[in-house]
Amino acid sequence: AQSVTQLDSHVSVSEGTPVLLRCNYSSSYSPSLFWYVQHPNKGLQLLLKYTSAATLVKGINGFEAEFKKSETSFHLTKPSAHMSDAAEYFCVVTPPGGGKLIFGQGTELSVKP
Amino acid sequence: DAGVTQSPTHLIKTRGQQVTLRCSPISGHKSVSWYQQVLGQGPQFIFQYYEKEERGRGNFPDRFSARQFPNYSSELNVNALLLGDSALYLCASSLGAQGPTDTQYFGPGTRLTVL
């Protein structure tokens, strides 16, 4: 069965410093992995997706993630945090063939001025 | 282009009542999925529909049902509401039902409160 574990429930950074949100996955097959962001009282927005092409995936708003099969990780990074990045971030995996999305528990990112 | 739309935005019901939530997918998308997001948790998959047929069902009781119409819009019905059904209900649409490139795009959700 596929699953994802987000290693931090809350991350706090200062504006202008790097962001690292950690995600480990469990999958019997080569997975499809996503990061979604949810701002307060808003729906989910796709940041980026990995579908077995390049292992370094670039997304919107300066975010990127690297797929590391040996570590079963798909961590999300951004070189410099902005106040508008404060939100809930979800790491997501899909089973082989797609279909339903399986979400992690989420990581709340706070950005201090 | 319009994104995924959901109605109503908010809803308050009492225990035992029934509720219907509505979703319109992005134009050209033929698949709609429903998710339940309880406060403080990640969304949980409820249903996926493609071309009016159920393609997947999550671990939810039979009180939850859904359907998809010829124009690809969808309704989620919940009967005999319980306090635990209070959640944000999210609808997502995608071009197809399967395949790693069938990215799901989410609507803003319907906030259901059961008293």
XYZ file of N, CA and C in Angstrom:
684
model
N 0.848 -1.193 0.000
C 0.000 0.000 0.000
C 0.883 1.243 0.000
N 0.344 2.292 -0.610
C 1.091 3.538 -0.684
C 0.751 4.424 0.506
N 1.752 5.163 0.986
C 1.523 6.130 2.051
C 2.628 7.172 2.021
N 2.375 8.288 2.657
C 3.397 9.319 2.821
C 3.416 9.744 4.280
N 4.605 10.096 4.757
C 4.781 10.598 6.115
C 5.483 11.943 6.053
N 4.815 12.952 6.554
C 5.436 14.267 6.643
C 6.066 14.371 8.021
N 7.347 14.600 8.040
C 8.131 14.434 9.261
C 7.977 15.569 10.262
N 7.450 16.690 9.830
C 7.274 17.834 10.717
C 5.840 18.337 10.614
N 5.167 18.487 11.738
C 3.811 19.033 11.690
C 3.837 20.553 11.575
N 4.928 21.165 12.021
C 5.032 22.618 11.964
C 6.478 23.016 11.735
N 6.690 23.935 10.789
C 8.010 24.489 10.509
C 7.909 26.005 10.540
N 8.852 26.641 11.212
C 8.870 28.099 11.295
C 10.206 28.615 10.770
N 10.161 29.566 9.838
C 11.372 30.147 9.269
C 11.221 31.666 9.258
N 12.328 32.341 9.097
C 12.313 33.791 8.934
C 12.260 34.132 7.452
N 11.628 35.235 7.145
C 11.542 35.682 5.760
C 12.946 35.817 5.174
N 13.115 35.289 3.947
C 14.409 35.368 3.294
C 15.327 34.188 3.550
N 14.961 33.308 4.467
C 15.773 32.112 4.758
C 15.206 30.910 4.013
N 16.013 29.832 3.882
C 15.539 28.664 3.115
C 14.423 27.901 3.826
N 13.622 27.236 3.013
C 12.542 26.396 3.506
C 12.838 24.941 3.153
N 12.612 24.048 4.126
C 12.732 22.607 3.898
C 11.553 21.926 4.568
N 10.705 21.295 3.776
C 9.582 20.511 4.300
C 9.821 19.063 3.890
N 9.841 18.172 4.888
C 10.284 16.803 4.646
C 9.118 15.831 4.458
N 9.314 14.920 3.511
C 8.303 13.910 3.200
C 8.987 12.609 2.832
N 8.580 11.524 3.478
C 9.009 10.188 3.090
C 7.800 9.434 2.555
N 8.037 8.576 1.583
C 6.946 7.832 0.995
C 7.183 6.336 1.130
N 6.096 5.606 1.035
C 6.146 4.156 1.019
C 5.324 3.684 -0.163
N 5.965 2.927 -1.056
C 5.256 2.462 -2.237
C 5.931 1.219 -2.776
N 5.112 0.275 -3.196
C 5.640 -0.957 -3.781
C 6.069 -0.746 -5.220
N 5.617 0.339 -5.814
C 5.884 0.606 -7.210
C 6.520 1.983 -7.325
N 6.962 2.317 -8.521
C 7.466 3.658 -8.748
C 6.309 4.630 -8.614
N 6.359 5.488 -7.636
C 5.176 6.295 -7.320
C 5.077 7.576 -8.147
N 3.888 8.135 -8.165
C 3.684 9.519 -8.575
C 3.524 10.327 -7.300
N 4.263 11.397 -7.177
C 4.276 12.196 -5.951
C 3.975 13.656 -6.269
N 3.308 14.295 -5.344
C 2.887 15.678 -5.525
C 3.113 16.444 -4.217
N 3.225 17.750 -4.359
C 3.080 18.663 -3.226
C 1.946 19.633 -3.561
N 1.018 19.751 -2.609
C -0.071 20.721 -2.705
C 0.067 21.709 -1.550
N -0.420 22.928 -1.763
C -0.432 23.949 -0.720
C -1.874 24.390 -0.477
N -2.174 24.675 0.775
C -3.513 25.127 1.147
C -3.387 26.367 2.025
N -3.803 27.493 1.491
C -3.836 28.715 2.284
C -5.114 28.727 3.116
N -5.121 29.475 4.224
C -6.277 29.464 5.117
C -7.594 29.708 4.391
N -8.555 28.845 4.662
C -9.898 28.942 4.090
C -9.908 28.918 2.562
N -8.922 28.261 2.008
C -8.860 28.127 0.549
C -8.770 26.648 0.176
N -8.983 26.377 -1.110
C -8.803 25.013 -1.603
C -7.333 24.693 -1.780
N -7.052 23.528 -2.327
C -5.690 23.052 -2.513
C -5.156 23.464 -3.881
N -3.906 23.911 -3.888
C -3.259 24.315 -5.133
C -2.049 23.429 -5.376
N -1.912 22.918 -6.596
C -0.781 22.073 -6.934
C 0.492 22.908 -7.041
N 1.524 22.487 -6.276
C 2.827 23.151 -6.355
C 3.709 22.512 -7.420
N 3.779 21.174 -7.370
C 4.613 20.440 -8.316
C 4.251 18.965 -8.274
N 4.747 18.225 -9.307
C 4.482 16.789 -9.359
C 5.672 16.057 -9.936
N 5.876 14.838 -9.464
C 6.913 13.952 -9.965
C 6.237 12.731 -10.573
N 6.614 12.438 -11.832
C 5.999 11.278 -12.504
C 7.057 10.488 -13.247
N 8.183 10.206 -12.608
C 9.277 9.355 -13.077
C 10.072 9.947 -14.237
N 9.992 11.235 -14.434
C 10.868 11.890 -15.405
C 12.102 12.374 -14.617
N 12.432 13.636 -14.680
C 13.578 14.168 -13.958
C 13.352 14.050 -12.453
N 14.402 13.721 -11.710
C 14.256 13.552 -10.263
C 14.152 14.887 -9.536
N 14.658 15.959 -10.129
C 14.501 17.287 -9.543
C 13.349 17.977 -10.259
N 12.321 18.286 -9.498
C 11.099 18.838 -10.065
C 10.958 20.290 -9.631
N 10.746 21.151 -10.583
C 10.541 22.567 -10.278
C 9.042 22.872 -10.325
N 8.603 23.657 -9.348
C 7.192 23.984 -9.275
C 6.963 25.479 -9.355
N 5.802 25.879 -8.892
C 5.458 27.290 -8.933
C 6.028 28.012 -7.725
N 6.108 29.342 -7.832
C 6.511 30.202 -6.715
C 7.894 29.866 -6.151
N 8.786 29.330 -6.997
C 10.153 29.081 -6.582
C 10.396 27.802 -5.808
N 9.363 26.992 -5.632
C 9.524 25.717 -4.925
C 10.083 24.639 -5.858
N 10.817 23.703 -5.268
C 11.255 22.528 -5.994
C 11.358 21.353 -5.035
N 11.365 20.152 -5.607
C 11.463 18.945 -4.789
C 12.336 17.939 -5.520
N 13.049 17.126 -4.749
C 13.929 16.124 -5.326
C 13.467 14.735 -4.914
N 13.263 13.875 -5.900
C 12.890 12.491 -5.658
C 14.156 11.676 -5.429
N 14.255 11.051 -4.240
C 15.415 10.223 -3.924
C 14.918 8.820 -3.592
N 15.078 7.922 -4.558
C 14.559 6.567 -4.375
C 15.291 5.844 -3.251
N 16.606 6.046 -3.148
C 17.391 5.338 -2.133
C 16.976 5.731 -0.723
N 16.457 6.947 -0.575
C 16.036 7.428 0.736
C 14.506 7.444 0.877
N 13.799 7.041 -0.152
C 12.329 7.114 -0.220
C 11.835 8.472 0.273
N 12.462 9.521 -0.251
C 12.094 10.867 0.187
C 11.700 11.747 -0.998
N 10.949 12.764 -0.677
C 10.504 13.748 -1.681
C 10.348 15.071 -0.943
N 11.464 15.635 -0.521
C 11.443 16.858 0.286
C 11.210 18.095 -0.586
N 10.485 19.044 -0.034
C 10.157 20.297 -0.710
C 11.083 21.398 -0.202
N 11.654 22.180 -1.111
C 12.562 23.247 -0.718
C 12.257 24.532 -1.473
N 12.720 25.633 -0.867
C 12.653 26.939 -1.504
C 13.827 27.746 -0.961
N 14.592 28.401 -1.813
C 15.806 29.077 -1.335
C 15.539 30.228 -0.361
N 14.425 30.943 -0.578
C 14.182 32.133 0.209
C 12.682 32.267 0.488
N 12.311 32.183 1.749
C 10.893 32.223 2.126
C 10.322 33.626 2.014
N 9.075 33.683 1.614
C 8.322 34.943 1.549
C 7.144 34.835 2.488
N 6.696 35.978 2.991
C 5.564 35.976 3.925
C 4.352 35.256 3.345
N 4.166 35.379 2.033
C 3.002 34.765 1.389
C 3.095 33.238 1.309
N 4.258 32.679 1.685
C 4.400 31.213 1.673
C 3.766 30.559 2.899
N 3.390 31.360 3.889
C 2.781 30.802 5.090
C 1.474 30.093 4.734
N 1.416 28.791 4.997
C 0.274 27.977 4.597
C 0.495 26.555 5.101
N -0.459 25.668 4.761
C -0.341 24.239 5.054
C 0.112 23.538 3.780
N 1.088 22.661 3.907
C 1.643 21.957 2.754
C 1.414 20.463 2.912
N 0.960 19.841 1.824
C 0.654 18.417 1.849
C 1.489 17.674 0.813
N 2.118 16.599 1.266
C 2.798 15.663 0.385
C 1.787 14.584 0.021
N 1.743 14.209 -1.248
C 0.680 13.336 -1.740
C 1.271 12.259 -2.658
N 0.726 11.044 -2.549
C 1.140 9.944 -3.426
C -0.104 9.349 -4.068
N 0.055 8.810 -5.276
C -1.045 8.100 -5.919
C -0.629 6.652 -6.147
N -1.606 5.742 -6.105
C -1.294 4.337 -6.380
C -0.972 4.144 -7.858
N -0.420 2.982 -8.229
C -0.123 2.731 -9.644
C -1.354 2.941 -10.517
N -1.189 3.639 -11.623
C -2.317 3.908 -12.498
C -3.093 5.146 -12.116
N -2.717 5.789 -11.032
C -3.389 7.034 -10.666
C -4.689 6.798 -9.945
N -5.589 7.757 -10.033
C -6.853 7.635 -9.328
C -6.829 8.468 -8.067
N -7.084 7.832 -6.930
C -7.211 8.596 -5.698
C -5.865 9.139 -5.249
N -5.929 10.281 -4.560
C -4.759 10.887 -3.948
C -4.709 10.483 -2.483
N -3.506 10.130 -2.012
C -3.292 9.770 -0.610
C -2.435 10.864 0.003
N -3.022 11.585 0.962
C -2.381 12.759 1.538
C -1.623 12.418 2.814
N -0.535 13.159 3.040
C 0.093 13.150 4.347
C -0.707 14.010 5.310
N -0.226 14.104 6.544
C -0.959 14.834 7.577
C -0.791 16.337 7.466
N 0.164 16.777 6.650
C 0.350 18.197 6.452
C 1.459 18.779 7.309
N 2.096 19.820 6.792
C 3.079 20.606 7.537
C 2.674 22.065 7.461
N 2.486 22.665 8.627
C 2.147 24.086 8.659
C 3.430 24.902 8.629
N 3.549 25.762 7.632
C 4.725 26.623 7.495
C 4.384 28.027 7.989
N 5.150 28.502 8.952
C 5.036 29.877 9.432
C 6.260 30.652 8.971
N 6.052 31.898 8.546
C 7.147 32.744 8.089
C 7.156 34.012 8.941
N 8.249 34.218 9.657
C 8.382 35.369 10.535
C 9.042 36.528 9.800
N 8.577 37.759 10.073
C 9.194 38.914 9.389
C 10.623 39.155 9.851
N -10.077 31.063 -17.702
C -10.965 29.897 -17.606
C -11.378 29.684 -16.157
N -12.638 29.259 -15.960
C -13.115 29.006 -14.616
C -12.482 27.737 -14.099
N -12.193 27.752 -12.793
C -11.676 26.559 -12.153
C -12.823 25.681 -11.691
N -12.521 24.782 -10.777
C -13.535 23.922 -10.184
C -14.402 24.774 -9.258
N -15.696 24.676 -9.400
C -16.588 25.431 -8.533
C -17.412 24.475 -7.682
N -17.704 24.909 -6.442
C -18.481 24.104 -5.514
C -19.558 24.968 -4.859
N -20.680 24.334 -4.577
C -21.734 25.041 -3.866
C -22.448 24.099 -2.913
N -22.946 24.610 -1.786
C -22.723 25.966 -1.293
C -21.332 26.114 -0.682
N -21.008 27.314 -0.250
C -19.719 27.557 0.387
C -19.719 27.039 1.818
N -20.790 27.332 2.505
C -20.958 26.891 3.885
C -22.345 26.290 4.051
N -22.446 25.385 5.018
C -23.714 24.708 5.262
C -23.765 24.294 6.722
N -24.892 24.542 7.350
C -25.090 24.092 8.717
C -26.307 23.175 8.753
N -26.121 21.983 9.297
C -27.188 20.987 9.392
C -27.232 20.440 10.817
N -28.311 19.744 11.142
C -28.402 19.067 12.432
C -28.281 17.561 12.229
N -27.933 16.890 13.308
C -27.780 15.434 13.248
C -29.024 14.757 12.684
N -28.799 13.766 11.833
C -29.899 13.019 11.252
C -30.385 13.562 9.917
N -30.033 14.811 9.616
C -30.478 15.388 8.350
C -29.643 14.843 7.190
N -30.066 15.224 5.991
C -29.387 14.836 4.772
C -28.837 16.090 4.093
N -27.739 15.948 3.353
C -27.145 17.099 2.694
C -26.683 16.708 1.285
N -26.763 17.667 0.369
C -26.263 17.482 -0.997
C -25.284 18.593 -1.327
N -24.109 18.207 -1.741
C -23.070 19.149 -2.136
C -22.853 19.027 -3.642
N -22.547 20.160 -4.288
C -22.447 20.184 -5.743
C -21.079 20.653 -6.217
N -20.691 20.136 -7.372
C -19.367 20.427 -7.922
C -19.453 20.521 -9.442
N -18.832 21.560 -9.995
C -18.703 21.677 -11.447
C -17.232 21.625 -11.811
N -16.834 20.689 -12.662
C -15.411 20.546 -12.991
C -14.944 21.607 -13.969
N -13.646 21.657 -14.141
C -13.056 22.513 -15.172
C -13.563 22.035 -16.531
N -13.836 22.982 -17.418
C -14.339 22.641 -18.740
C -13.390 21.671 -19.450
N -13.965 20.577 -19.950
C -13.159 19.572 -20.640
C -12.720 18.425 -19.759
N -12.814 18.591 -18.445
C -12.458 17.510 -17.515
C -13.625 16.555 -17.363
N -13.313 15.247 -17.393
C -14.364 14.239 -17.357
C -14.397 13.464 -16.047
N -13.436 13.708 -15.186
C -13.379 12.980 -13.916
C -13.534 13.941 -12.749
N -14.320 13.503 -11.767
C -14.508 14.274 -10.540
C -14.248 13.358 -9.351
N -13.510 13.885 -8.388
C -13.241 13.149 -7.152
C -13.684 13.987 -5.966
N -14.087 13.303 -4.892
C -14.508 13.971 -3.658
C -13.590 13.562 -2.514
N -13.274 14.536 -1.647
C -12.431 14.314 -0.495
C -13.063 14.978 0.722
N -12.837 14.376 1.887
C -13.267 14.962 3.158
C -12.025 15.394 3.931
N -12.020 16.635 4.397
C -10.900 17.124 5.188
C -11.402 17.569 6.554
N -11.122 16.763 7.547
C -11.444 17.105 8.926
C -10.378 18.073 9.435
N -10.788 18.971 10.306
C -9.883 20.012 10.805
C -8.594 19.414 11.352
N -7.478 19.934 10.847
C -6.183 19.491 11.344
C -5.628 18.247 10.682
N -6.329 17.721 9.682
C -5.874 16.509 9.004
C -5.770 16.724 7.497
N -5.127 15.797 6.829
C -5.090 15.828 5.376
C -6.398 15.299 4.806
N -6.725 15.683 3.584
C -7.955 15.189 2.949
C -7.957 13.666 2.803
N -9.156 13.094 2.927
C -9.354 11.657 2.754
C -10.239 11.422 1.547
N -9.847 10.480 0.697
C -10.576 10.179 -0.533
C -11.927 9.544 -0.236
N -12.983 10.055 -0.901
C -14.314 9.475 -0.730
C -14.731 8.720 -1.984
N -14.755 9.418 -3.132
C -15.206 8.833 -4.396
C -14.423 9.411 -5.565
N -14.354 8.628 -6.655
C -13.971 9.151 -7.943
C -14.983 8.679 -8.983
N -15.395 9.612 -9.841
C -16.289 9.315 -10.946
C -15.637 9.719 -12.265
N -15.891 8.895 -13.273
C -15.395 9.174 -14.620
C -16.448 8.733 -15.614
N -16.812 9.625 -16.503
C -17.844 9.319 -17.491
C -19.088 8.715 -16.826
N -19.492 9.316 -15.716
C -20.725 8.982 -14.992
C -20.663 7.653 -14.247
N -19.505 7.019 -14.237
C -19.389 5.747 -13.531
C -18.425 5.876 -12.347
N -18.741 5.185 -11.272
C -17.864 5.183 -10.112
C -16.605 4.409 -10.424
N -15.448 5.044 -10.214
C -14.169 4.406 -10.503
C -13.397 4.059 -9.230
N -13.820 4.630 -8.125
C -13.124 4.328 -6.875
C -13.931 4.831 -5.701
N -13.784 4.115 -4.572
C -14.500 4.499 -3.357
C -13.547 4.339 -2.181
N -13.540 5.334 -1.314
C -12.719 5.255 -0.119
C -13.443 4.542 1.002
N -12.843 4.545 2.169
C -13.370 3.829 3.319
C -14.387 4.695 4.059
N -15.526 4.883 3.447
C -16.613 5.670 4.035
C -17.883 4.826 4.051
N -18.765 5.083 5.032
C -19.996 4.265 5.137
C -20.945 4.535 3.981
N -21.947 3.669 3.883
C -22.920 3.760 2.794
C -23.792 5.004 2.881
N -23.699 5.718 3.994
C -24.447 6.983 4.097
C -23.947 8.002 3.074
N -22.746 7.778 2.591
C -22.147 8.647 1.577
C -22.424 8.067 0.194
N -22.925 8.897 -0.696
C -23.154 8.468 -2.070
C -22.881 9.646 -2.997
N -22.698 9.355 -4.255
C -22.419 10.414 -5.218
C -22.909 9.997 -6.589
N -22.960 10.964 -7.471
C -23.260 10.665 -8.860
C -22.650 11.739 -9.743
N -22.512 11.401 -11.017
C -21.993 12.345 -11.991
C -22.985 12.451 -13.133
N -23.188 13.655 -13.589
C -24.184 13.934 -14.608
C -23.566 13.984 -16.002
N -24.416 13.956 -17.065
C -23.869 13.990 -18.430
C -22.965 15.180 -18.713
N -23.162 16.295 -18.018
C -22.287 17.459 -18.235
C -21.042 17.392 -17.344
N -20.832 16.256 -16.689
C -19.669 15.942 -15.841
C -19.702 16.612 -14.474
N -20.722 17.406 -14.185
C -20.845 17.914 -12.827
C -21.200 16.751 -11.898
N -21.092 16.996 -10.599
C -21.275 15.897 -9.658
C -21.966 16.391 -8.391
N -22.639 15.470 -7.730
C -23.225 15.712 -6.416
C -22.723 14.677 -5.433
N -22.488 15.132 -4.208
C -22.167 14.235 -3.095
C -23.315 14.325 -2.103
N -23.880 13.202 -1.743
C -24.967 13.140 -0.782
C -24.506 12.433 0.490
N -24.901 12.991 1.601
C -24.629 12.345 2.883
C -25.940 12.269 3.653
N -26.341 11.061 4.017
C -27.574 10.843 4.767
C -27.281 10.664 6.251
N -28.334 10.846 7.056
C -28.243 10.586 8.497
C -26.978 11.194 9.092
N -26.846 12.489 8.961
C -25.619 13.177 9.353
C -25.259 12.944 10.817
N -23.955 12.775 11.048
C -23.396 12.646 12.382
C -22.511 13.852 12.676
N -22.271 14.085 13.959
C -21.394 15.202 14.321
C -20.033 15.067 13.630
N -19.558 13.847 13.491
C -18.258 13.582 12.907
C -18.173 13.852 11.413
N -19.313 14.141 10.792
C -19.299 14.480 9.363
C -18.928 15.937 9.135
N -18.823 16.696 10.209
C -18.408 18.093 10.083
C -17.002 18.147 9.513
N -16.853 18.842 8.390
C -15.573 18.840 7.682
C -15.656 19.785 6.501
N -14.508 19.967 5.856
C -14.443 20.648 4.568
C -14.498 19.572 3.492
N -15.465 19.675 2.592
C -15.599 18.707 1.517
C -15.052 19.316 0.232
N -14.060 18.648 -0.307
C -13.341 19.151 -1.473
C -13.670 18.325 -2.697
N -13.848 19.010 -3.785
C -14.056 18.375 -5.080
C -12.832 18.662 -5.943
N -12.419 17.677 -6.710
C -11.292 17.847 -7.624
C -11.673 17.303 -8.988
N -11.195 17.954 -10.037
C -11.453 17.432 -11.379
C -10.137 17.154 -12.106
N -10.198 16.227 -13.046
C -9.041 15.898 -13.873
C -9.526 15.492 -15.252
N -8.604 15.501 -16.209
C -8.985 15.155 -17.577
C -9.502 13.727 -17.662
N -8.744 12.797 -17.085
C -9.126 11.399 -17.109
C -9.163 10.843 -15.709
N -9.360 9.532 -15.631
C -9.519 8.901 -14.328
C -8.231 8.308 -13.802
N -7.331 7.977 -14.679
C -6.135 7.291 -14.235
C -4.946 7.774 -15.029
N -3.787 7.282 -14.613
C -2.574 7.712 -15.293
C -1.862 8.740 -14.447
N -0.565 8.658 -14.373
C 0.183 9.555 -13.489
C 0.124 11.018 -13.914
N -0.317 11.284 -15.111
C -0.359 12.679 -15.543
C -1.740 13.291 -15.387
N -2.690 12.519 -14.853
C -4.018 13.086 -14.682
C -4.066 13.885 -13.390
N -3.516 15.082 -13.451
C -3.441 15.942 -12.283
C -4.826 16.373 -11.838
N -5.057 16.350 -10.528
C -6.335 16.761 -9.971
C -6.263 18.214 -9.514
N -7.257 18.986 -9.917
C -7.357 20.402 -9.572
C -8.553 20.575 -8.641
N -8.314 21.267 -7.534
C -9.300 21.328 -6.469
C -10.130 22.604 -6.495
N -11.372 22.468 -6.060
C -12.223 23.606 -5.808
C -11.986 24.144 -4.407
N -12.692 25.230 -4.050
C -12.489 25.879 -2.741
C -13.096 25.111 -1.580
N -13.989 24.169 -1.884
C -14.578 23.358 -0.825
C -15.898 23.875 -0.305
N -16.630 22.978 0.342
C -17.848 23.305 1.073
C -17.618 22.972 2.537
N -17.796 23.964 3.392
C -17.625 23.747 4.836
C -18.960 23.310 5.415
N -19.020 22.049 5.877
C -20.229 21.497 6.476
C -20.068 21.443 7.983
N -21.028 22.016 8.685
C -21.065 21.944 10.141
C -22.331 21.206 10.545
N -22.163 20.164 11.347
C -23.294 19.381 11.839
C -23.452 19.651 13.333
N -24.636 20.126 13.724
C -24.876 20.466 15.129
C -25.729 19.408 15.807
